[in-house]
Amino acid sequence: MGPTPFTGPRPFLGPTPFLDRVRTYAAEELTGVRDPFGSLGPLPTPAQRAFHAHGLANWWLPEKHGGRGMSLADSVDIVSELSYADAGAAFTLFISVLGSTMVSLYGSEELKDRTLGSTGPSGGFSATLGSEREAGSELTRIATRAARREGQFVLDGEKMFATNADFADFLVVVAVNADNPLEHLAVVVPRDTPGVRVDKRWKTLGLPSAGTYQVSFDNCRVPEANALHGPGLLLLEVGLNTSRTLIAATAIGIARRIRDLCLEYARTRRLRGESLLANPVFGSKLGHMEMQIEVMRHQCLAAATEFDALSALPEAPDELLARGALRSAVAAKMFCGQSGWQLASTASEMFGGLGYTTELPIGGLLQDMRYVSLVEGGDDVLRELLYRRYVIPSRRRL
Ligand SMILES: Cc1cc2nc3c(=O)[nH]c(=O)nc-3n(C[C@H](O)[C@H](O)[C@H](O)COP(=O)(O)OP(=O)(O)OC[C@H]3O[C@@H](n4cnc5c(N)ncnc54)[C@H](O)[C@@H]3O)c2cc1C
C-alpha cells in the first residue's frame, strides 16, 4: 500500500486573530520567568494546559486531527511570538511538527487516526528520535534496530537526544532494518509501549523549559502497521524541513526580544549627559539588528512558503521525497543561527559588564540563541549538505 494523499495546509495569511491569541498567551503565561514550564513537571504544566485551553496546541495539524490547519508560513510568526517570550517553551510547543509531519505525509490513514487523531485533540506531544552517540551526524551508521517478527516490529537500541520524549504520546523512531542493514525505517512507537525507557534528561546550557532526553528500547514491540511508508532517513529529511524552519524562527523571536531589551536599557543609561538612545554608535547597532531580523524573517517565510506549496500538490509525499532537504530550509536555519548569534553577542556587549552577569535576561537569551546553530544539524554538516546537493549538481545550482 502506497502513501495516502496529503491535503496541504492553507497559504500564509499574515497577521491574524490567531496570532493575537498566541501573543496574549505568551504575555500571560510565558513572560517574566526563566522557566515557564517549571522544568517540565508535574505534567502537563499549568502553562502547557493553558496553551491547549487557548485552542493553540498543535496548530499545524488539520482540524480533523484536532489542530487548526495553519500553514508553515503562519507558523513562522507564531513561533517568533512564542520565542519572544520564551524560546524553550516555543521549542517544546512546536517540535512535534517534525514527527507529525512525517506521519501526516507517510503514515496510513489508520495510523494517522490512531496517533494524530488522539494527540491533536488532547493537546499532546510527539518526539522524533534520530540521533545516536556513536553515529553522530552520519545517520546511515545508526545502530537502533527494527526487526520484523510475526506481524510486529521489535526495536532495540539507544537514542541520545530526543526532545519531548518523556511526556510525548508517541515517538517516531528512525532505525536500521535488522534484516537489511542498507534499509532504514521510521516506526511510530507509543510512549507507553513496554520496553521504552527514558534514561535521563540532559542538562542544557539554555532552553530550560524544554526537555531533551536519552531514550532506550529493549525488545520493544509495535504492530507492523506502525511503520511509515518510505525510506526512514529520507522521511526524516522531509520532516526536518518543517522543524529546521521553525528552529530558525525561534531566532527571530529571541532577536526581537534582545533588540527591545537593548532599547529599554539605553533609555535608562546616560552617556555624556544624554540618554544612550541618542548615541549614534549605539543606534547604528540597533539599526543593524533590525536589518538582520528582517532578513531572518524573510528567509524563514521563503522556506515555509516553499514547503507549503510542495505540500499542497496532489503528489506531495513523492515530490517532497524527491527533493529531500530543501535548500531554503537549510539556509534559513544556518542564516538565522549565525545572524542570531552575532546579534546576541553584540547585544551582550551593549549592556557593558552587566551583559556578562545573570542579573539581566541577555545572558540567558545568548544561551538560548546558541541552540539554533546546533540542533538538527550543525553548520559544518549543513554546509556540506548544501555543497553536495545544491552546488555539485549543476542543474540544481541557482
Ligand atoms: C537541546 C537539543 C535537542 C535535541 N533534540 C533532538 C531530537 O528531538 N531528536 C534527535 O534525533 N536529535 C536531537 N538532538 C540532537 C541534535 O540534532 C544533534 O546533536 C545535532 O544535529 C548535532 O549532531 P551530533 O551531536 O551528532 O554531532 P556531530 O554533527 O556529529 O558533530 C560532532 C563534530 O563533528 C563535526 N562534523 C560532523 N559532521 C561533519 C561534516 N560532515 N563535515 C565536517 N565536520 C563535521 C562537527 O562540526 C562537530 O565538530 C538534540 C540536541 C540538543 C542539544
Coordinates of C-alpha atoms and ligand atoms in Angstrom, one line a residue:
M1 CA 0.0 0.0 0.0
G2 CA 1.4 3.4 -1.0
P3 CA 1.3 6.6 1.0
T4 CA -2.1 8.3 1.3
P5 CA -2.8 11.6 -0.3
F6 CA -1.9 14.6 1.8
T7 CA -4.2 17.6 1.9
G8 CA -1.9 20.6 2.1
P9 CA -2.4 23.5 4.6
R10 CA -3.8 26.8 3.5
P11 CA -1.4 29.6 2.5
F12 CA 0.2 32.2 4.7
L13 CA -2.4 34.9 5.7
G14 CA -0.2 37.4 7.5
P15 CA -1.2 38.8 11.0
T16 CA -4.3 37.0 12.1
P17 CA -6.6 36.9 15.2
F18 CA -4.8 33.6 15.9
L19 CA -1.5 35.4 16.2
D20 CA -3.1 37.8 18.6
R21 CA -4.2 34.9 20.8
V22 CA -0.7 33.5 20.7
R23 CA 0.6 36.9 21.8
T24 CA -1.9 37.1 24.6
Y25 CA -1.0 33.5 25.8
A26 CA 2.7 34.3 25.6
A27 CA 2.3 37.5 27.6
E28 CA 0.1 35.9 30.3
E29 CA 1.9 32.5 30.7
L30 CA 5.5 32.7 29.5
T31 CA 6.8 36.2 30.1
G32 CA 8.8 37.2 33.1
V33 CA 10.0 33.8 34.2
R34 CA 13.1 32.0 33.0
D35 CA 11.5 28.6 33.0
P36 CA 7.7 29.0 32.5
F37 CA 7.2 25.2 32.3
G38 CA 8.6 24.7 35.8
S39 CA 11.3 22.4 34.4
L40 CA 8.5 20.3 33.0
G41 CA 6.9 18.8 36.0
P42 CA 4.3 17.8 37.1
L43 CA 2.9 17.4 33.6
P44 CA 1.1 18.9 31.9
T45 CA 2.4 22.1 33.4
P46 CA -0.2 24.9 34.0
A47 CA 1.3 26.9 31.1
Q48 CA 1.1 23.9 28.8
R49 CA -2.6 23.3 29.9
A50 CA -3.3 27.0 29.2
F51 CA -1.8 26.7 25.7
H52 CA -4.3 23.9 25.0
A53 CA -7.1 25.8 26.7
H54 CA -6.5 28.8 24.4
G55 CA -7.0 26.4 21.5
L56 CA -3.5 26.8 20.3
A57 CA -1.9 23.4 20.8
N58 CA -0.6 21.6 17.6
W59 CA -1.8 24.5 15.5
W60 CA -0.4 23.0 12.3
L61 CA -2.4 19.7 12.4
P62 CA -5.5 19.5 10.2
E63 CA -8.8 20.3 12.0
K64 CA -9.9 16.7 11.7
H65 CA -7.0 15.8 13.9
G66 CA -7.7 18.5 16.5
G67 CA -5.4 21.2 15.1
R68 CA -6.0 24.5 13.4
G69 CA -4.7 23.6 9.9
M70 CA -2.3 26.5 10.0
S71 CA 0.5 26.6 7.3
L72 CA 4.2 26.5 8.0
A73 CA 4.3 30.2 6.9
D74 CA 1.8 31.1 9.5
S75 CA 3.9 29.1 12.0
V76 CA 7.0 31.3 11.4
D77 CA 5.3 34.3 13.1
I78 CA 3.6 32.1 15.7
V79 CA 7.0 30.7 16.8
S80 CA 8.6 34.1 16.7
E81 CA 5.9 35.3 19.1
L82 CA 6.3 32.4 21.5
S83 CA 10.1 32.6 21.4
Y84 CA 9.9 36.3 22.1
A85 CA 8.6 35.3 25.5
D86 CA 10.5 32.0 25.9
A87 CA 12.4 30.0 23.3
G88 CA 12.4 26.8 25.4
A89 CA 8.6 26.9 25.7
A90 CA 8.4 27.6 21.9
F91 CA 10.7 24.6 21.1
T92 CA 8.5 22.3 23.3
L93 CA 5.3 23.5 21.7
F94 CA 6.4 23.3 18.1
I95 CA 8.9 20.4 17.8
S96 CA 6.1 17.8 17.5
V97 CA 5.7 19.3 14.0
L98 CA 8.6 17.1 12.9
G99 CA 7.2 13.7 13.8
S100 CA 3.6 14.7 13.0
T101 CA 4.6 15.9 9.5
M102 CA 6.3 12.5 8.8
V103 CA 3.2 10.7 10.0
S104 CA 0.8 13.0 8.0
L105 CA 2.7 12.5 4.8
Y106 CA 3.8 8.9 5.1
G107 CA 1.5 7.1 7.5
S108 CA -1.6 5.1 6.6
E109 CA -5.0 6.7 7.4
E110 CA -5.4 4.2 10.2
L111 CA -2.1 5.2 11.7
K112 CA -2.9 8.9 11.4
D113 CA -6.2 8.5 13.2
R114 CA -4.6 6.4 15.9
T115 CA -1.7 8.8 16.6
L116 CA -2.5 12.4 15.4
G117 CA -6.2 11.8 15.9
S118 CA -5.6 11.3 19.6
T119 CA -2.7 13.6 20.3
G120 CA -4.2 16.6 18.5
P121 CA -7.5 16.8 20.4
S122 CA -5.7 16.3 23.8
G123 CA -3.1 18.9 23.1
G124 CA -0.4 16.2 23.5
F125 CA 3.1 15.9 22.1
S126 CA 5.3 13.7 19.9
A127 CA 9.0 13.3 19.7
T128 CA 11.3 12.2 16.9
L129 CA 14.4 10.1 17.6
G130 CA 17.2 10.0 15.1
S131 CA 20.5 11.0 16.9
E132 CA 22.8 8.4 18.4
R133 CA 26.1 8.8 20.3
E134 CA 28.3 6.7 18.0
A135 CA 26.8 7.6 14.6
G136 CA 26.7 11.4 15.3
S137 CA 25.5 13.2 12.2
E138 CA 26.4 10.2 10.0
L139 CA 22.8 8.9 10.3
T140 CA 23.5 6.0 7.9
R141 CA 25.5 4.5 10.8
I142 CA 22.7 4.4 13.4
A143 CA 22.5 1.2 15.3
T144 CA 19.0 1.1 16.7
R145 CA 17.4 -1.9 15.0
A146 CA 13.9 -2.7 14.0
A147 CA 13.3 -6.4 13.3
R148 CA 10.1 -7.6 11.6
R149 CA 8.8 -10.6 13.5
E150 CA 5.3 -12.1 13.2
G151 CA 3.5 -9.0 12.2
Q152 CA 5.4 -6.8 14.6
F153 CA 8.5 -4.6 14.6
V154 CA 10.8 -5.3 17.5
L155 CA 13.0 -2.3 18.4
D156 CA 16.3 -2.4 20.3
G157 CA 18.9 0.4 20.8
E158 CA 19.6 3.7 22.3
K159 CA 18.8 7.3 21.1
M160 CA 20.9 10.0 22.5
F161 CA 18.8 13.2 22.2
A162 CA 15.0 13.3 21.9
T163 CA 13.1 16.5 22.8
N164 CA 9.7 15.9 24.5
A165 CA 10.2 12.1 24.6
D166 CA 9.4 11.7 28.2
F167 CA 5.9 13.2 28.0
A168 CA 5.2 12.5 24.3
D169 CA 2.2 10.4 23.4
F170 CA 4.2 8.8 20.6
L171 CA 7.7 8.6 19.3
V172 CA 8.8 8.5 15.7
V173 CA 11.9 6.3 15.8
V174 CA 14.4 6.0 12.9
A175 CA 16.1 2.6 12.9
V176 CA 18.0 0.3 10.7
N177 CA 16.2 -2.7 9.3
A178 CA 17.6 -5.7 11.2
D179 CA 17.0 -7.9 8.1
N180 CA 18.6 -5.4 5.6
P181 CA 21.3 -3.1 7.1
L182 CA 21.1 -0.9 4.0
E183 CA 17.5 0.0 4.7
H184 CA 16.2 2.4 7.3
L185 CA 12.7 2.6 8.7
A186 CA 10.7 5.2 10.6
V187 CA 8.5 3.5 13.1
V188 CA 5.8 5.0 15.4
V189 CA 6.2 3.8 19.0
P190 CA 3.5 4.8 21.5
R191 CA 5.4 6.2 24.5
D192 CA 3.8 3.7 26.9
T193 CA 4.9 0.7 25.0
P194 CA 6.8 -1.8 27.2
G195 CA 10.5 -1.7 26.6
V196 CA 10.7 2.1 26.1
R197 CA 12.9 3.6 28.8
V198 CA 13.8 7.3 29.4
D199 CA 17.3 7.1 30.8
K200 CA 17.9 10.7 31.6
R201 CA 17.1 14.3 30.9
W202 CA 20.0 16.3 29.6
K203 CA 21.1 19.4 31.5
T204 CA 21.3 22.0 28.7
L205 CA 23.0 25.4 28.6
G206 CA 19.9 27.2 27.5
L207 CA 16.2 26.5 26.9
P208 CA 15.5 25.4 30.5
S209 CA 11.8 24.9 29.7
A210 CA 12.5 22.3 27.0
G211 CA 13.1 18.7 28.0
T212 CA 15.6 16.7 25.9
Y213 CA 16.1 13.0 26.9
Q214 CA 18.2 10.0 26.3
V215 CA 15.9 7.0 25.5
S216 CA 16.5 3.3 25.1
F217 CA 14.5 0.5 23.5
D218 CA 14.6 -3.0 24.8
N219 CA 12.6 -5.7 23.0
C220 CA 10.0 -3.0 22.3
R221 CA 7.2 -4.4 20.1
V222 CA 4.8 -2.4 17.9
P223 CA 2.4 -3.5 15.1
E224 CA 4.0 -3.7 11.6
A225 CA 1.3 -1.1 10.6
N226 CA 3.2 1.5 12.7
A227 CA 6.0 1.8 10.1
L228 CA 5.8 4.8 7.8
H229 CA 5.9 4.3 4.0
G230 CA 9.3 5.0 2.5
P231 CA 13.0 5.1 3.4
G232 CA 13.3 6.2 7.0
L233 CA 16.3 8.6 6.6
L234 CA 14.7 10.4 3.7
L235 CA 11.3 10.7 5.5
L236 CA 13.3 12.3 8.4
E237 CA 14.9 14.7 5.9
V238 CA 11.5 15.7 4.6
G239 CA 10.1 16.3 8.1
L240 CA 13.2 18.3 9.1
N241 CA 12.2 21.0 6.5
T242 CA 9.4 22.0 8.9
S243 CA 11.3 21.9 12.2
R244 CA 14.5 23.4 10.8
T245 CA 12.4 26.3 9.5
L246 CA 10.8 26.8 13.0
I247 CA 14.1 26.4 14.9
A248 CA 15.3 29.3 12.6
A249 CA 12.1 31.2 13.5
T250 CA 12.9 30.9 17.2
A251 CA 16.0 33.0 16.5
I252 CA 13.7 35.8 15.2
G253 CA 11.7 35.9 18.4
I254 CA 14.9 35.8 20.6
A255 CA 16.4 38.6 18.4
R256 CA 13.4 40.8 18.6
R257 CA 13.4 40.4 22.4
I258 CA 17.1 41.3 22.6
R259 CA 16.5 44.4 20.5
D260 CA 13.7 45.5 22.8
L261 CA 15.8 44.9 25.9
C262 CA 18.7 46.9 24.4
L263 CA 16.2 49.8 23.8
E264 CA 14.9 49.6 27.3
Y265 CA 18.4 49.6 28.8
A266 CA 19.5 52.6 26.6
R267 CA 16.6 54.6 27.9
T268 CA 17.8 54.3 31.5
R269 CA 21.5 54.7 30.8
R270 CA 23.2 58.1 30.4
L271 CA 26.4 58.9 28.4
R272 CA 27.9 62.4 28.4
G273 CA 24.7 63.9 29.8
E274 CA 22.4 62.2 27.3
S275 CA 20.4 59.1 27.0
L276 CA 22.3 56.3 25.4
L277 CA 19.4 56.2 22.9
A278 CA 20.8 59.5 21.4
N279 CA 24.2 58.0 20.8
P280 CA 24.8 57.2 17.1
V281 CA 27.2 54.3 17.7
F282 CA 24.5 52.6 19.9
G283 CA 21.8 53.5 17.4
S284 CA 23.6 52.1 14.4
K285 CA 23.9 48.7 16.2
L286 CA 20.2 48.6 16.7
G287 CA 19.7 49.6 13.0
H288 CA 21.9 46.7 12.1
M289 CA 19.9 44.3 14.3
E290 CA 16.7 45.5 12.5
M291 CA 18.2 44.6 9.2
Q292 CA 19.2 41.1 10.5
I293 CA 15.7 40.5 12.0
E294 CA 14.0 41.4 8.7
V295 CA 16.2 39.2 6.6
M296 CA 15.9 36.3 9.1
R297 CA 12.2 36.5 8.9
H298 CA 12.1 36.7 5.1
Q299 CA 14.3 33.6 4.8
C300 CA 12.1 31.7 7.2
L301 CA 9.0 32.7 5.3
A302 CA 10.6 31.8 1.9
A303 CA 11.4 28.3 3.3
A304 CA 8.0 27.9 4.8
T305 CA 6.2 29.1 1.7
E306 CA 8.2 26.6 -0.5
F307 CA 7.3 23.7 1.9
D308 CA 3.6 24.8 1.9
A309 CA 3.5 25.0 -1.9
L310 CA 5.0 21.5 -2.2
S311 CA 2.7 20.1 0.5
A312 CA -0.3 21.4 -1.4
L313 CA 0.5 19.3 -4.5
P314 CA -1.6 16.2 -5.1
E315 CA 1.6 14.2 -5.3
A316 CA 3.2 16.0 -2.3
P317 CA 4.6 12.9 -0.5
D318 CA 6.5 11.8 -3.6
E319 CA 7.5 15.3 -4.6
L320 CA 8.9 16.0 -1.1
L321 CA 10.7 12.7 -1.1
A322 CA 12.3 13.5 -4.4
R323 CA 13.6 16.9 -3.0
G324 CA 14.6 15.8 0.5
A325 CA 16.3 18.6 2.4
L326 CA 15.1 21.9 0.9
R327 CA 17.9 24.5 0.2
S328 CA 15.6 27.2 1.6
A329 CA 15.1 25.4 5.0
V330 CA 18.8 24.6 5.4
A331 CA 19.7 28.2 4.5
A332 CA 17.1 29.5 7.0
K333 CA 18.5 27.5 9.9
M334 CA 22.1 28.3 9.1
F335 CA 21.5 32.0 8.4
C336 CA 19.3 32.6 11.5
G337 CA 21.7 30.7 13.7
Q338 CA 24.7 32.7 12.5
S339 CA 23.0 36.1 12.4
G340 CA 21.2 35.5 15.7
W341 CA 24.4 34.5 17.4
Q342 CA 26.2 37.6 16.1
L343 CA 23.3 39.8 17.2
A344 CA 23.1 38.3 20.7
S345 CA 26.9 38.7 21.1
T346 CA 26.8 42.3 20.0
A347 CA 23.9 42.9 22.4
S348 CA 25.7 41.3 25.4
E349 CA 28.5 44.0 24.9
M350 CA 25.9 46.7 24.8
F351 CA 24.9 46.0 28.4
G352 CA 28.5 46.5 29.5
G353 CA 29.7 44.3 32.4
L354 CA 26.1 43.6 33.3
G355 CA 25.8 41.7 30.0
Y356 CA 28.1 39.1 31.4
T357 CA 26.1 38.6 34.6
T358 CA 22.9 36.7 35.4
E359 CA 21.3 40.0 36.6
L360 CA 19.8 40.7 33.2
P361 CA 18.0 38.4 30.8
I362 CA 20.6 38.9 28.0
G363 CA 22.9 36.0 29.3
G364 CA 20.0 33.5 29.1
L365 CA 19.0 34.8 25.7
L366 CA 22.5 34.3 24.4
Q367 CA 22.5 30.7 25.7
D368 CA 19.1 30.1 24.1
M369 CA 20.2 31.5 20.8
R370 CA 23.1 29.0 20.6
Y371 CA 20.8 26.1 20.0
V372 CA 19.7 27.4 16.6
S373 CA 23.1 26.5 15.0
L374 CA 23.5 23.2 16.8
V375 CA 20.2 21.3 16.8
E376 CA 19.1 19.4 13.7
G377 CA 22.5 19.8 12.0
G378 CA 25.5 21.9 13.0
D379 CA 26.8 24.3 10.4
D380 CA 29.6 22.0 9.2
V381 CA 27.0 19.3 8.4
L382 CA 24.6 21.7 6.7
R383 CA 27.4 23.4 4.7
E384 CA 28.4 20.0 3.4
L385 CA 24.8 19.1 2.7
L386 CA 24.3 22.3 0.6
Y387 CA 27.6 21.6 -1.2
R388 CA 26.7 18.0 -2.1
R389 CA 23.0 18.6 -3.0
Y390 CA 22.9 22.1 -4.4
V391 CA 26.4 23.1 -5.6
I392 CA 27.9 19.9 -7.2
P393 CA 24.8 19.0 -9.3
S394 CA 24.9 21.9 -11.9
R395 CA 21.2 21.6 -12.6
R396 CA 20.4 22.4 -9.0
R397 CA 22.7 25.5 -8.7
L398 CA 21.0 28.9 -8.5
Ligands
LIG1 C1 18.7 20.6 23.0 C2 18.9 19.5 22.0 C3 17.7 18.9 21.5 C4 17.8 17.9 20.6 N1 16.7 17.2 20.2 C5 16.8 16.2 19.3 C6 15.6 15.4 19.0 O1 14.5 15.7 19.4 N2 15.8 14.3 18.1 C7 17.0 14.0 17.6 O2 17.1 13.0 16.9 N3 18.1 14.7 18.0 C8 18.0 15.8 18.8 N4 19.2 16.5 19.1 C9 20.4 16.1 18.5 C10 21.0 17.2 17.6 O3 20.2 17.3 16.4 C11 22.4 16.9 17.2 O4 23.1 16.9 18.4 C12 23.0 17.8 16.2 O5 22.4 17.6 15.0 C13 24.5 17.6 16.1 O6 24.8 16.2 15.8 P1 25.8 15.4 16.8 O7 25.6 15.7 18.2 O8 25.7 14.0 16.3 O9 27.2 16.0 16.4 P2 28.0 15.9 15.0 O10 27.2 16.5 14.0 O11 28.4 14.5 14.8 O12 29.2 16.8 15.3 C14 30.4 16.5 16.1 C15 31.6 17.2 15.4 O13 31.8 16.6 14.1 C16 31.9 17.6 13.2 N5 31.2 17.1 11.9 C17 30.2 16.3 11.8 N6 29.9 16.1 10.5 C18 30.7 16.8 9.8 C19 30.9 17.1 8.4 N7 30.1 16.4 7.5 N8 31.9 17.9 8.0 C20 32.7 18.5 8.9 N9 32.6 18.3 10.2 C21 31.6 17.5 10.7 C22 31.0 18.8 13.8 O14 31.3 20.0 13.2 C23 31.4 18.7 15.2 O15 32.6 19.3 15.4 C24 19.1 17.5 20.1 C25 20.2 18.1 20.6 C26 20.1 19.1 21.5 C27 21.4 19.7 22.1

